[in-house]
Coordinates of C-alpha atoms in Angstrom, one line a residue:
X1 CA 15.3 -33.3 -165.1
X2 CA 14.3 -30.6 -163.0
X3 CA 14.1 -26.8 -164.8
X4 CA 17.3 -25.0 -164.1
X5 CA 16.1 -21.9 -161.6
X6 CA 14.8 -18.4 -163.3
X7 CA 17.5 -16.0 -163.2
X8 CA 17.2 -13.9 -160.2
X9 CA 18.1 -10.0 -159.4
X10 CA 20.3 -10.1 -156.4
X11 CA 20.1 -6.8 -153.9
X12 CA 23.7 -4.7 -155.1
X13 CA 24.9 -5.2 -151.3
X14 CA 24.8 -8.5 -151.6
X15 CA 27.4 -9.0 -154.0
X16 CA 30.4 -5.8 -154.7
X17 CA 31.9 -6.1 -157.9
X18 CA 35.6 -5.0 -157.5
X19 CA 37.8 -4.5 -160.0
X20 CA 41.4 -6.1 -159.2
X21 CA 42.9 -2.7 -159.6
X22 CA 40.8 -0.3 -157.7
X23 CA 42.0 -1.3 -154.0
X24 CA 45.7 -1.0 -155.5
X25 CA 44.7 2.2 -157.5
X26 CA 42.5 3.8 -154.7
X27 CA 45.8 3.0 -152.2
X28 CA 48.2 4.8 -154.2
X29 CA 46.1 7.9 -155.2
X30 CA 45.8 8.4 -151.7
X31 CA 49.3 7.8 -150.9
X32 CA 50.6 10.0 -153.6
X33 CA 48.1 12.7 -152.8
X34 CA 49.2 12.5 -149.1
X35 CA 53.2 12.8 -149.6
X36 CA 52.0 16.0 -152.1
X37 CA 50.4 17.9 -149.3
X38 CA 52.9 16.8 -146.8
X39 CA 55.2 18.2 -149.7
X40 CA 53.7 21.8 -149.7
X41 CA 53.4 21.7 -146.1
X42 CA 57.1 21.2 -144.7
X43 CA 58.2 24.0 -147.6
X44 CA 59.8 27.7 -146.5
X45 CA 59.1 29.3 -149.7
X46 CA 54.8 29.8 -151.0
X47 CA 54.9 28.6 -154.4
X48 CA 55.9 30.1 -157.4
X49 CA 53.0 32.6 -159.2
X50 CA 52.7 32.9 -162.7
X51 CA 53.3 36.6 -163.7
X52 CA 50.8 37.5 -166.9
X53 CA 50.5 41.2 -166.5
X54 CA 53.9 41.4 -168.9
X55 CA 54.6 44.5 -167.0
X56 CA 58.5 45.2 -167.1
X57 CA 58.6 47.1 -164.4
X58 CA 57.1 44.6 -162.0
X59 CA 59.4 41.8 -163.6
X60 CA 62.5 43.8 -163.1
X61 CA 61.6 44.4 -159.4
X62 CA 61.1 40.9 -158.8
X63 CA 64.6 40.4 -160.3
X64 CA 66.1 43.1 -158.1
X65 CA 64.4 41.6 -155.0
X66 CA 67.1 40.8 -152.2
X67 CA 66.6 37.3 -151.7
X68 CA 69.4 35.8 -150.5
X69 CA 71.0 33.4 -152.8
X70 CA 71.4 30.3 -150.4
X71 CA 67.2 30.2 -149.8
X72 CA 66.9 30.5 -153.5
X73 CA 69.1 27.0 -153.8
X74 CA 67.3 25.8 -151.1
X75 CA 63.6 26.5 -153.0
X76 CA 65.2 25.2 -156.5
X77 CA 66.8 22.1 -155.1
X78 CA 63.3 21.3 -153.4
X79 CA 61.3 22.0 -156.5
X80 CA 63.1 19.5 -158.6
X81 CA 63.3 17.0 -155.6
X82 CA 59.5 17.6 -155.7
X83 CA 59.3 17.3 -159.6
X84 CA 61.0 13.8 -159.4
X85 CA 58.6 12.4 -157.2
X86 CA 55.9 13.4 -158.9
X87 CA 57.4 11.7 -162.3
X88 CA 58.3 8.2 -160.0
X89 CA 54.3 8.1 -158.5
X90 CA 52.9 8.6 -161.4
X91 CA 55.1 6.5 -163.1
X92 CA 54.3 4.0 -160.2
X93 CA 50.4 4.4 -160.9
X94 CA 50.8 3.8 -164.5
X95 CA 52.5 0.9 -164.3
X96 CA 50.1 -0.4 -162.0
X97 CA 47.3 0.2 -164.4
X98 CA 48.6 -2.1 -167.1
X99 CA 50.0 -4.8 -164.7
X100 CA 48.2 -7.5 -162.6
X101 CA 47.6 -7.1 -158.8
X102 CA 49.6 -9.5 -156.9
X103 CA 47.3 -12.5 -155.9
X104 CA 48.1 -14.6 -152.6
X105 CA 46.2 -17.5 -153.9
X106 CA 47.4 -18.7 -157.6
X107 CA 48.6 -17.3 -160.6
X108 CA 45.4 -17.9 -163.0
X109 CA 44.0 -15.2 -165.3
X110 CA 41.5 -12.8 -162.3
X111 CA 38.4 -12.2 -165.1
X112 CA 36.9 -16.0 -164.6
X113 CA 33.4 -16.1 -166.1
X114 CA 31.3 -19.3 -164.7
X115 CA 29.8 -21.9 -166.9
X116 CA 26.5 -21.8 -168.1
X117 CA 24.4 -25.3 -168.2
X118 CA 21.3 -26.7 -170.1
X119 CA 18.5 -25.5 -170.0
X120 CA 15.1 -27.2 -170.8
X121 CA 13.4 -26.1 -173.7
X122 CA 9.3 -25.5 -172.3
X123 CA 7.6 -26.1 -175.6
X124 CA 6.8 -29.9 -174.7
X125 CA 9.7 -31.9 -176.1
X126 CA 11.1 -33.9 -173.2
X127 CA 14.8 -33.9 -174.5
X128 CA 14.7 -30.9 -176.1
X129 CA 17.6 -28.7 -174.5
X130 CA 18.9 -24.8 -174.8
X131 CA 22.6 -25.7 -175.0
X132 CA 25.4 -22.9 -173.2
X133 CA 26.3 -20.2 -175.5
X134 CA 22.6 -21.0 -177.4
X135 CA 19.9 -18.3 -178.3
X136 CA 16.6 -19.1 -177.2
X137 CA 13.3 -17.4 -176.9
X138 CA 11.4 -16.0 -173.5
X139 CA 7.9 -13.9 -173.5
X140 CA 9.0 -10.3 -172.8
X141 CA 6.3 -10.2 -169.5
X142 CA 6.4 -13.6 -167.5
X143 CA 4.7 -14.0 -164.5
X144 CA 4.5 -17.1 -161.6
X145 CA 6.9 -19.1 -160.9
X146 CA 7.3 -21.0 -164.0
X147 CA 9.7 -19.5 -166.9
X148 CA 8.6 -20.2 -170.3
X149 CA 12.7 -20.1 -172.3
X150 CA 11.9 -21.9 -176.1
X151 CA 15.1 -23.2 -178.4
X152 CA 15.4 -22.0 -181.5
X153 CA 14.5 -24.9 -183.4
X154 CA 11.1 -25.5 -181.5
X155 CA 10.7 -21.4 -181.6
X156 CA 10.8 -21.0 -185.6
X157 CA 7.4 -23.9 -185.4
X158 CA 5.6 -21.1 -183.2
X159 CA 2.6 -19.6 -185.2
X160 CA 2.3 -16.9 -182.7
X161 CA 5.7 -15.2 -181.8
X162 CA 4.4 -11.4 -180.5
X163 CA 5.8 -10.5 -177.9
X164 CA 8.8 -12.5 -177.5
X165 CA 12.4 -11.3 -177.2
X166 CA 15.7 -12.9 -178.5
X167 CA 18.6 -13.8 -175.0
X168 CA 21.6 -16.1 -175.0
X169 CA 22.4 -19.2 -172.5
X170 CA 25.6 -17.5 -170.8
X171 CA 26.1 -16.9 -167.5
X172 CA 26.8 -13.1 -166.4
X173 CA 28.4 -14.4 -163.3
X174 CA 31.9 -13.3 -162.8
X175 CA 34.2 -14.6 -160.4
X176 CA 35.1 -12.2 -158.0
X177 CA 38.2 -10.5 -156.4
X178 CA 38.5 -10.2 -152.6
X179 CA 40.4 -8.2 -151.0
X180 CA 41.6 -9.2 -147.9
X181 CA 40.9 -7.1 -144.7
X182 CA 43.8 -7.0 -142.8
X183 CA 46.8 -7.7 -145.3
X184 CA 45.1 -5.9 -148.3
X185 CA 46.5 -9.0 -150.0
X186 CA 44.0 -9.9 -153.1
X187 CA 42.1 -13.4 -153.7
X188 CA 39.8 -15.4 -156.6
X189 CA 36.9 -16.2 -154.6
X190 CA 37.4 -20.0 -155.3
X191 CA 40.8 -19.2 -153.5
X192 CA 39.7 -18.1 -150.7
X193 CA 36.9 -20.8 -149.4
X194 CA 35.6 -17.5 -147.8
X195 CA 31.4 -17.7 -148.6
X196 CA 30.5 -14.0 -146.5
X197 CA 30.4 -10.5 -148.0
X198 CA 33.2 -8.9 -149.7
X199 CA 33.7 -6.4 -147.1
X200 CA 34.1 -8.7 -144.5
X201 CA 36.9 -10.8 -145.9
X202 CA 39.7 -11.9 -143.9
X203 CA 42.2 -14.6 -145.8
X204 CA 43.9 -17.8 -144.3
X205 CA 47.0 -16.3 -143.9
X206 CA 45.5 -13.6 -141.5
X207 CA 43.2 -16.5 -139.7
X208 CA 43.8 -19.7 -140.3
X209 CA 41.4 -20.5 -137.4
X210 CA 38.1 -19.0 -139.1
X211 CA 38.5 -21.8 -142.0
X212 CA 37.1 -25.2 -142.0
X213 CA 38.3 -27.1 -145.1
X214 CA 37.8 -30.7 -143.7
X215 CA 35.1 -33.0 -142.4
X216 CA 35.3 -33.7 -138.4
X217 CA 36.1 -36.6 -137.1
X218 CA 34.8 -39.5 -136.5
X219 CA 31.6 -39.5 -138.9
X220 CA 28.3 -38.4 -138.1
X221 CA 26.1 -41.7 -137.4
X222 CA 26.8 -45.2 -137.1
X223 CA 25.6 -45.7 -140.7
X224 CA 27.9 -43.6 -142.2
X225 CA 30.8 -44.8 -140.2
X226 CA 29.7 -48.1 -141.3
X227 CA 30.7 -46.8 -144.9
X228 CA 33.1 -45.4 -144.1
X229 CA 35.6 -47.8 -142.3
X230 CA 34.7 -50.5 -145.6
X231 CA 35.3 -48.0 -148.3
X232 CA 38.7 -47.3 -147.0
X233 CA 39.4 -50.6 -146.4
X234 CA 38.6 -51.7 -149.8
X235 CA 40.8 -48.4 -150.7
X236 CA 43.9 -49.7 -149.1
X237 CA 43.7 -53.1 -150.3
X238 CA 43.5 -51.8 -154.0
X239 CA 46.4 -49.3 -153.9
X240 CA 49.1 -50.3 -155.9
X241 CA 52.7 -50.1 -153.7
X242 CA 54.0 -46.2 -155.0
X243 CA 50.1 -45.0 -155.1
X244 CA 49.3 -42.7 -151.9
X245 CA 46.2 -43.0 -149.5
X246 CA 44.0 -40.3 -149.5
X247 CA 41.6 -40.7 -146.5
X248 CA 37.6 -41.0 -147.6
X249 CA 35.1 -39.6 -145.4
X250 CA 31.2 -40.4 -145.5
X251 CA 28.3 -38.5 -144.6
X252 CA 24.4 -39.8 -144.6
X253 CA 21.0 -37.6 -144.0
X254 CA 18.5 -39.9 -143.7
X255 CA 14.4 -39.1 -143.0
X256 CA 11.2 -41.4 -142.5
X257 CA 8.2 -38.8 -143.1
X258 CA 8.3 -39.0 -146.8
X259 CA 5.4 -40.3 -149.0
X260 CA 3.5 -40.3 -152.1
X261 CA 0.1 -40.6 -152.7
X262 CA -0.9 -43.9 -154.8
X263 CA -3.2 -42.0 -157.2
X264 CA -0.1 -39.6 -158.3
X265 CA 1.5 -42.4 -159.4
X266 CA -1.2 -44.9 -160.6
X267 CA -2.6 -44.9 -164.2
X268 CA -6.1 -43.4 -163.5
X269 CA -8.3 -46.4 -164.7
X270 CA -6.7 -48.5 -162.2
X271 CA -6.2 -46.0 -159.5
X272 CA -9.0 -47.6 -157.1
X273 CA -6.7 -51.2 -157.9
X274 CA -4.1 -49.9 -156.7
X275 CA -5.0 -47.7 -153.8
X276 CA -6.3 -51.7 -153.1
X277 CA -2.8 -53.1 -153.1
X278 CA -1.0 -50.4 -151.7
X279 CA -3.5 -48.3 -149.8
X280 CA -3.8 -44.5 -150.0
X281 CA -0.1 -43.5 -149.9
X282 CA 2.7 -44.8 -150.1
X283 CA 5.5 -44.1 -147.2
X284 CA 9.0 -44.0 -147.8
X285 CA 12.3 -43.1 -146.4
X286 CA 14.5 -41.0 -147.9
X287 CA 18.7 -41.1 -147.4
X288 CA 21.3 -39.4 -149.2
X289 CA 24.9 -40.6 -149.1
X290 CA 27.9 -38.0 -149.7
X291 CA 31.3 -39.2 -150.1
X292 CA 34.8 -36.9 -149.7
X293 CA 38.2 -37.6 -150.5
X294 CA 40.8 -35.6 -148.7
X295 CA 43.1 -34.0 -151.2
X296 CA 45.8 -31.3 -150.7
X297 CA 44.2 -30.9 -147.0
X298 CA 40.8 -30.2 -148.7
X299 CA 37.9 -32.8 -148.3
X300 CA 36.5 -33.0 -152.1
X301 CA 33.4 -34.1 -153.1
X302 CA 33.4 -37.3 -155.6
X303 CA 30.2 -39.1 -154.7
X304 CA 26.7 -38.6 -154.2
X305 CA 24.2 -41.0 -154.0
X306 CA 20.1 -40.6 -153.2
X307 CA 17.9 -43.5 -152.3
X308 CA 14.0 -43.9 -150.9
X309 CA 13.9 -47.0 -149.0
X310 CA 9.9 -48.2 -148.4
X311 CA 9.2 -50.8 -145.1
X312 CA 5.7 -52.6 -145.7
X313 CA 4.5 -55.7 -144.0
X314 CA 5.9 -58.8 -145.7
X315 CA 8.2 -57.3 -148.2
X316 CA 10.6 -54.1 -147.9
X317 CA 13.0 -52.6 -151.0
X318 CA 14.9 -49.7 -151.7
X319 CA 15.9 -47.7 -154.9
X320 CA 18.8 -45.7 -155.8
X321 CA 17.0 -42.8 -157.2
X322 CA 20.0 -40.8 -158.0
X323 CA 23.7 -41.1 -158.4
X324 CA 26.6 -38.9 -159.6
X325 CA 30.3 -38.7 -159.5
X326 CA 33.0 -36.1 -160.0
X327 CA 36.1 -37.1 -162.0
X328 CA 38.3 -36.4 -159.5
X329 CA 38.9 -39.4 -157.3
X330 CA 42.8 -40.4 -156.9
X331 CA 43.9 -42.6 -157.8
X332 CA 42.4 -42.1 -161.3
X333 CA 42.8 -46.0 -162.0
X334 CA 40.7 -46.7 -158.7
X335 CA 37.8 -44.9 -159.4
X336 CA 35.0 -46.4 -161.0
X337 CA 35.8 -49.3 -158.6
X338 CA 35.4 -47.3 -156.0
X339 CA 32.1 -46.0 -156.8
X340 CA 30.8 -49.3 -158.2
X341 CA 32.2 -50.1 -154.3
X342 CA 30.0 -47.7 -152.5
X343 CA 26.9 -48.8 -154.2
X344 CA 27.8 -52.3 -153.1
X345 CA 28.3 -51.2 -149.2
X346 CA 25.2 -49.5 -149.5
X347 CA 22.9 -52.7 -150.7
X348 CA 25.0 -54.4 -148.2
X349 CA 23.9 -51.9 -145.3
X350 CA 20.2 -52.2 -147.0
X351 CA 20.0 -56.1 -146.3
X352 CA 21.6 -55.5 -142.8
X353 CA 18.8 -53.1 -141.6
X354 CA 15.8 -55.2 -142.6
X355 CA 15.3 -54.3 -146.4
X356 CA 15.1 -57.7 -148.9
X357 CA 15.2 -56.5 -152.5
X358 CA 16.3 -53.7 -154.5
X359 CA 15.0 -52.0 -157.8
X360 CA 17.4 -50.6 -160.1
X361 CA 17.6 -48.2 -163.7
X362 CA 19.6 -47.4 -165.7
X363 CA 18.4 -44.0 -166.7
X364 CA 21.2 -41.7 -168.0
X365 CA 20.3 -38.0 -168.3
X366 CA 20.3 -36.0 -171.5
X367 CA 23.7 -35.1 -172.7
X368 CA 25.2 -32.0 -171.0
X369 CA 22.3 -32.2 -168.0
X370 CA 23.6 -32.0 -164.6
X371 CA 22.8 -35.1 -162.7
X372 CA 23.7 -33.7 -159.1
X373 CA 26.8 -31.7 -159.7
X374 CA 26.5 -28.6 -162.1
X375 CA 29.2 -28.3 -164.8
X376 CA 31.6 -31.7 -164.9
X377 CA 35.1 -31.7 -165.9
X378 CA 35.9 -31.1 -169.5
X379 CA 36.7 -34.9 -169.8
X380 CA 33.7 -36.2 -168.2
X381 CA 31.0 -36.5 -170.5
X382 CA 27.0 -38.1 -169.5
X383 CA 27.3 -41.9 -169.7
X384 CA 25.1 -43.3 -172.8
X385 CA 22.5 -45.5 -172.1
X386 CA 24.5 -48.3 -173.0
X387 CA 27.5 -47.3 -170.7
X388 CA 25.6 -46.9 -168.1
X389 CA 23.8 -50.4 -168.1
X390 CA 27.0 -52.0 -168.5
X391 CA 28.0 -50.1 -165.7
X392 CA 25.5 -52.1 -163.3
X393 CA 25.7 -55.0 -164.7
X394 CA 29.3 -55.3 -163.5
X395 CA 27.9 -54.1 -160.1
X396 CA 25.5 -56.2 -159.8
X397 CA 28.0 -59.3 -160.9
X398 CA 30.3 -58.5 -158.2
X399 CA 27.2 -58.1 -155.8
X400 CA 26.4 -61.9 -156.1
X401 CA 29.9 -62.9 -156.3
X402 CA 30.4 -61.3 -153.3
X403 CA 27.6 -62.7 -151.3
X404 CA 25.5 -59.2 -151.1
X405 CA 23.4 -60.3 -154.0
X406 CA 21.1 -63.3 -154.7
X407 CA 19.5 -62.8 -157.9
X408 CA 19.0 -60.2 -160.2
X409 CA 16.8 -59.8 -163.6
X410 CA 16.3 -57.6 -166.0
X411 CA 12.5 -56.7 -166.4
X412 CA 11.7 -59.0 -169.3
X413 CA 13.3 -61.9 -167.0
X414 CA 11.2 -61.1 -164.7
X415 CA 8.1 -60.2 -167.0
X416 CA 8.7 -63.8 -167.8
X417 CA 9.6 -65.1 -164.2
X418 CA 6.7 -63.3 -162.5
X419 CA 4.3 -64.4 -165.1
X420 CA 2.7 -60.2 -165.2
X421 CA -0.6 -60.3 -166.6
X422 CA -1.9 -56.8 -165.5
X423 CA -0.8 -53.1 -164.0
X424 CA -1.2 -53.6 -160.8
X425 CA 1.9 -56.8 -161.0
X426 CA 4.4 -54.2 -161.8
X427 CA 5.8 -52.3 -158.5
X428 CA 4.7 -48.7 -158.7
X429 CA 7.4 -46.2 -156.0
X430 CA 8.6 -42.6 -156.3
X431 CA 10.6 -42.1 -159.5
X432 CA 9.6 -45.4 -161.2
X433 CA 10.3 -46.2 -165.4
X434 CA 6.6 -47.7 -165.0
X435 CA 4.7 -45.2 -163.3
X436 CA 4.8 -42.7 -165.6
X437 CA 5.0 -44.5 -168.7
X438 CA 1.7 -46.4 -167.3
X439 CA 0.0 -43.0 -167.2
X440 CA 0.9 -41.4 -170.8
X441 CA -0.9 -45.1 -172.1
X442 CA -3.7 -45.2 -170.3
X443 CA -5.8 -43.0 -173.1
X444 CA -9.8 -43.3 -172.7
X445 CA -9.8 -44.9 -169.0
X446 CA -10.5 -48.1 -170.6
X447 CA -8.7 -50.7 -168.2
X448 CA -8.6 -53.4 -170.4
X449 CA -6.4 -51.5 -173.3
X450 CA -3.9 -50.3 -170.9
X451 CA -2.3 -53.6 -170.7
X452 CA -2.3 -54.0 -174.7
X453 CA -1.2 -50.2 -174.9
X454 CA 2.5 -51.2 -172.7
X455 CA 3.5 -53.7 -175.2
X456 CA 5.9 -51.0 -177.2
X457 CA 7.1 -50.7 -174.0
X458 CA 8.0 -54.2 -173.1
X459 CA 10.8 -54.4 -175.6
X460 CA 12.4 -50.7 -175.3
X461 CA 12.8 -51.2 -171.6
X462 CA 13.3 -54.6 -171.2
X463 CA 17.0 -54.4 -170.7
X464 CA 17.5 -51.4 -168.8
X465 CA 16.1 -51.8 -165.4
X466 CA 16.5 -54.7 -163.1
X467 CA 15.0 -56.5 -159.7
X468 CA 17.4 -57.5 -157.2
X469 CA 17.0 -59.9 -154.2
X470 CA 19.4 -59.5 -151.6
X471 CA 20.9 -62.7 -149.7
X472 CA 19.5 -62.8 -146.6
X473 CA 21.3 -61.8 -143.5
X474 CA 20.5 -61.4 -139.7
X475 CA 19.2 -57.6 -138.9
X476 CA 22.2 -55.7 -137.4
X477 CA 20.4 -54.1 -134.3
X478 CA 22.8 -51.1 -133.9
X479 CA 22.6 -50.3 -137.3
X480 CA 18.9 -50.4 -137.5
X481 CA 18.6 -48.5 -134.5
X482 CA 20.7 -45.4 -136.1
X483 CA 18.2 -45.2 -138.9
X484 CA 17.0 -42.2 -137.1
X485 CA 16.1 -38.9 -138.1
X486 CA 19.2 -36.7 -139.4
X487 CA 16.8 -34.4 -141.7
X488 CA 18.9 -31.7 -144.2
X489 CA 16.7 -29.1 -145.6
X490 CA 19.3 -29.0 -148.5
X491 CA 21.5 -32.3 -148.7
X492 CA 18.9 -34.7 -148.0
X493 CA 17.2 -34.0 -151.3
X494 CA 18.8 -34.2 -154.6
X495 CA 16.9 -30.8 -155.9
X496 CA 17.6 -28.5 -153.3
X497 CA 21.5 -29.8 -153.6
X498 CA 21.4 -29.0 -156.9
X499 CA 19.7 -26.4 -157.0
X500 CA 21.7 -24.5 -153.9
X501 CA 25.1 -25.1 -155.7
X502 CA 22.8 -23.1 -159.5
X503 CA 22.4 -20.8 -157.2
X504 CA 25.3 -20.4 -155.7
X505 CA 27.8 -21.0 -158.8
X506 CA 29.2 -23.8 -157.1
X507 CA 30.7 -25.7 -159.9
X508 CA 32.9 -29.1 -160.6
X509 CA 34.5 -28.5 -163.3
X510 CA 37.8 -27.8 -162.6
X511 CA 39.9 -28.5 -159.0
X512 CA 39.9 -25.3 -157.7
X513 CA 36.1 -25.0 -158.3
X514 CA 35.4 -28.0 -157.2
X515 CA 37.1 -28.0 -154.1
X516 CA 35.3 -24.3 -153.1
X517 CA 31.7 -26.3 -153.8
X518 CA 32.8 -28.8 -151.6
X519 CA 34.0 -26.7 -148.8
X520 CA 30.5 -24.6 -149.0
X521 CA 28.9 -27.7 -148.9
X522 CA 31.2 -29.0 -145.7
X523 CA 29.7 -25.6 -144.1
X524 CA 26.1 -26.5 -144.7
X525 CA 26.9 -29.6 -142.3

C-alpha cells in the first residue's frame, strides 16, 4: 500500500473559500445602500438637524418659520415612507443571516467536510495504520519527500521523542460553495461537475453545452469495445423482466515500455540465477481497464482493473495486479456477477491476443486502505482474506466451465505438480507474493538455506494464490493488432489514479461524490 501524499499548502488563489452567505449578504448591503442614497437624492427637503445649543430663542424661531404646511406633509410622509424601508431591508438582511441560501443543486446540509483515510504508520510495522479521526506523531522539521507520521501505539515504544509534535487524521478540506456567474444561483461543488476556479463558474442551467457528464461514443479501441459489446450482453441476459438497463461503457490504456530489472526482484544469492533464466530485465506491458455505468445521465465509475501482461519466447502470462469496485452498480443483485464477468472477458481477451496462462492473488488490503478508489460507501467494507479467495475461486470455476479456463491450481498444487526444488522454479514478475517474501529470507547470502528458509511460507500461502492455463484459442489478428500504444500519464497506473483523486478529494463514498470523481476522471480522457 502506497503512503497516502504529504499534506500540501495550496497557493490562496487557487482555491476561494466562500461562505454561502456572503454573495447573498454582499448583494443586499449593496442593494439597500443603493435605494438609501437614491432615497436622500430624489428628496425636496435637506435632512433634519439636531438642535443641541437648547437656545429658546432659536427654537421658537424655527417654530415661527413660514413653512408652508403642505411641504411639511410632504417631508413627514416621506420620512416615515423612508423609516419603513429601512425596518423591511434590514429585516430582509437579518433574516437572511439565519436562513440558508437557496441551492439550485440539492437540498443537503452546505458545510460538507471530506473524509479522511488511513494512513500508514512509518515506524516499520507493515499493517500498522493511523485510522481517520486518530492522533498520531510527526517530527516538528521534516525534510525530503518522505513524511515520517507514527501511531500512537508504536509512538509511546519511542525512546527518543524530542522534538515531535501531537496532529489528528482529519481532513481540513471543506466542500465548497459556487456561485454561479451568470444567475448568481449557488452550488455544492459535487453539484456542479464544474473542476475550474471559483470565479469562473458558470452552472448547467446557464450552459448546458460546457458540461460533459458522459463517455463518447463508440469506445476508444477495438479492445475495449471488445469489452464492452460482451459485458452488456451478458447485462441484458441477466436482467430480470421489471429491472432497467443501464448502458456500460469501457475504457482501456494500455503501454509496452514497461520493465523491471531482474536483480530488484531476485533474492540476492541467486540474483546471477536468475538474471540466467530471465536475463537482465524483465519487460512487461501494462493495461488498465475502467468500467462506467450510466446512471441518472451520469457515466459512474464501478470498476477498475490493472494488469502487466509479459510476452517472452515460448511462454507468455499476464497478472491482474489490481482490482477495485464501487458499490454502486444497478442492479444491486447483478453486481458481483458482473464484476466476476469482466475479469472473465478480460482472461478471455488475454488468450485471444497471444498470452497462455495467468497468475493470480488473492491479496486483500489492510482494513480501511483504499485499494484504487479513496473512501468506499459506508456499507462496503475490505473483503477478508477469506472472502476474497472465495471470490476467485467462483471465477475461476466459471472460467473453465465456460471454456476460457483449462486448469487452475493453487500454489501447493502446483508446488506438488511442478515438482519445485529451488528459487529460480517459482515465477518471479512485478508485484509478485514470492519476490519479496524470497528476499526478507534470504539472510547471510547462503543459497542453499534460502530454500529451507521458504518452508514457513509454503503452508501460509499455499491457498491463496493460483496458476491458471488458459484453453487455447486461435490469435484474433485485429485484436492483437490494437494492442497499441494508448499511454495515460494518470489512468494507466494504479498510483497516479489514486493518488490524483487524494489529491483532488475525489471521493466514492456516497452518489453524489462519486459521480463528481467520475465525471473529473471522464475529463482526464
Amino acid at each position: 500500500m502506497q503512503k497516502p501524499p504529504p499534506r500540501t499548502t495550496r497557493p490562496t488563489r487557487a482555491r476561494i473559500m466562500m461562505s454561502p452567505m456572503t454573495g447573498i449578504q454582499d448583494f443586499l448591503g449593496s442593494y439597500i445602500s443603493g435605494n438609501f442614497q437614491n432615497e436622500e437624492s430624489f428628496s425636496t427637503c435637506a435632512p433634519d438637524t439636531e438642535n443641541t445649543t437648547g437656545d429658546f430663542r432659536e427654537i421658537q424661531k424655527q417654530k415661527n418659520d413660514k413653512t408652508p404646511i403642505k411641504e411639511q406633509k410632504k417631508r413627514g410622509h416621506m420620512d416615515l415612507e423612508k423609516e419603513k424601508f429601512q425596518e423591511s431591508q434590514f429585516g430582509i438582511l437579518k433574516k437572511a443571516k439565519i436562513q440558508e441560501p437557496q441551492f439550485m443543486c440539492c437540498s443537503e446540509n452546505p458545510d460538507l467536510s471530506y473524509s479522511s483515510f488511513n494512513h500508514q504508520c512509518t515506524s516499520g510495522a507493515q499493517d500498522c495504520r493511523i485510522r481517520p479521526e486518530d492522533v498520531y506523531w510527526v517530527p516538528r522539521k521534516q525534510k525530503g519527500e518522505f513524511q515520517e507520521a507514527v501511531c500512537t501505539t508504536c509512538f509511546k515504544e519511542m525512546r527518543n521523542k524530542d522534538g515531535w509534535i501531537q496532529e489528528k487524521n482529519i481532513n481540513e478540506k471543506i466542500e465548497e460553495i459556487f456561485k454561479c456567474q451568470k444567475c448568481s444561483g449557488f452550488w455544492h461543488q459535487c453539484c456542479s461537475f464544474f473542476y475550474g476556479e471559483p470565479e469562473d463558474f458558470v452552472c448547467r442551467n446557464c450552459a448546458p453545452e460546457a458540461y460533459k457528464l458522459v463517455l463518447d461514443e463508440p469506445g476508444s479501441s477495438r479492445d475495449s469495445n471488445f469489452i464492452e459489446e460482451r459485458i452488456n450482453g451478458f447485462l441484458k441476459s441477466s436482467l430480470e423482466i421489471d429491472q432497467e438497463f443501464q448502458k456500460i461503457s469501457v475504457r482501456t490504456y494500455y503501454s509496452e515500455d514497461d520493465f523491471v530489472k531482474t536483480g530488484d526482484l531476485a533474492p540476492p544469492s541467486w540474483e546471477s540465477k536468475f538474471i540466467a533464466e530471465y536475463g537482465t530485465v524483465i519487460k512487461f506491458a501494462s493495461r488498465a481497464i475502467h468500467v462506467f455505468q450510466r446512471q441518472d445521465n451520469v457515466d459512474q465509475i464501478v470498476f477498475s482493473l490493472f494488469a502487466s501482461e509479459y510476452r517472452n519466447p515460448g511462454k507468455s502470462w499476464m497478472v491482474i495486479d489490481c482490482l477495485d469496485s464501487i458499490k454502486m452498480f444497478q442492479p444491486a443483485s447483478l453486481r458481483t456477477q458482473i464484476y466476476q464477468e469482466l475479469v472473465l472477458i478480460y482472461f478471455d481477451l488475454a488468450r485471444k491476443i497471444g498470452l497462455s496462462d495467468s497468475f493470480l492473488w488473492a491479496d486483500p488490503p489492510v482494513q480501511g486502505d483504499d485499494y484504487i478508489f479513496p473512501v468506499k460507501p459506508a456499507n462496503q467494507p475490505s473483503p477478508t482474506p477469506t472472502m476474497l479467495e472465495n471470490w476467485y475461486l467462483r471465477v475461476m470455476e466459471k472460467g473453465k466451465s465456460d471454456g476460457i479456463i483449462k486448469e487452475f491450481r493453487s500454489f501447493t498444487e502446483e508446488k506438488e505438480f511442478k515438482k519445485f526444488k529451488k528459487p529460480t522454479d517459482i515465477p518471479i514478475f512485478q508485484t509478485s507474493l514470492w519476490s519479496p517474501l524470497m528476499i526478507a529470507h534470504d539472510v547471510g547470502g547462503k543459497p542453499q538455506k534460502l530454500w529451507r528458509a521458504m518452508s514457513v511460507e509454503w503452508k501460509s500461502h499455499g491457498s491463496d494464490n493460483w496458476f491458471i492455463e488458459f484453453n487455447k484459442v486461435a490469435k484474433d489478428e485485429q485484436l492483437e493488432r490494437m494492442c497499441q500504444e494508448r499511454f495515460h500519464e494518470i489512468l494507466l497506473k494504479k498510483e497516479e489514479m489514486q493518488y490524483h483523486c487524494w489529491e483532488n478529494n475525489w471521493q466514492f463514498g456516497t452518489p453524489r461524490r462519486a459521480r463528481y470523481a467520475s465525471v473529473g476522471l471522464i475529463n482526464l480522457m
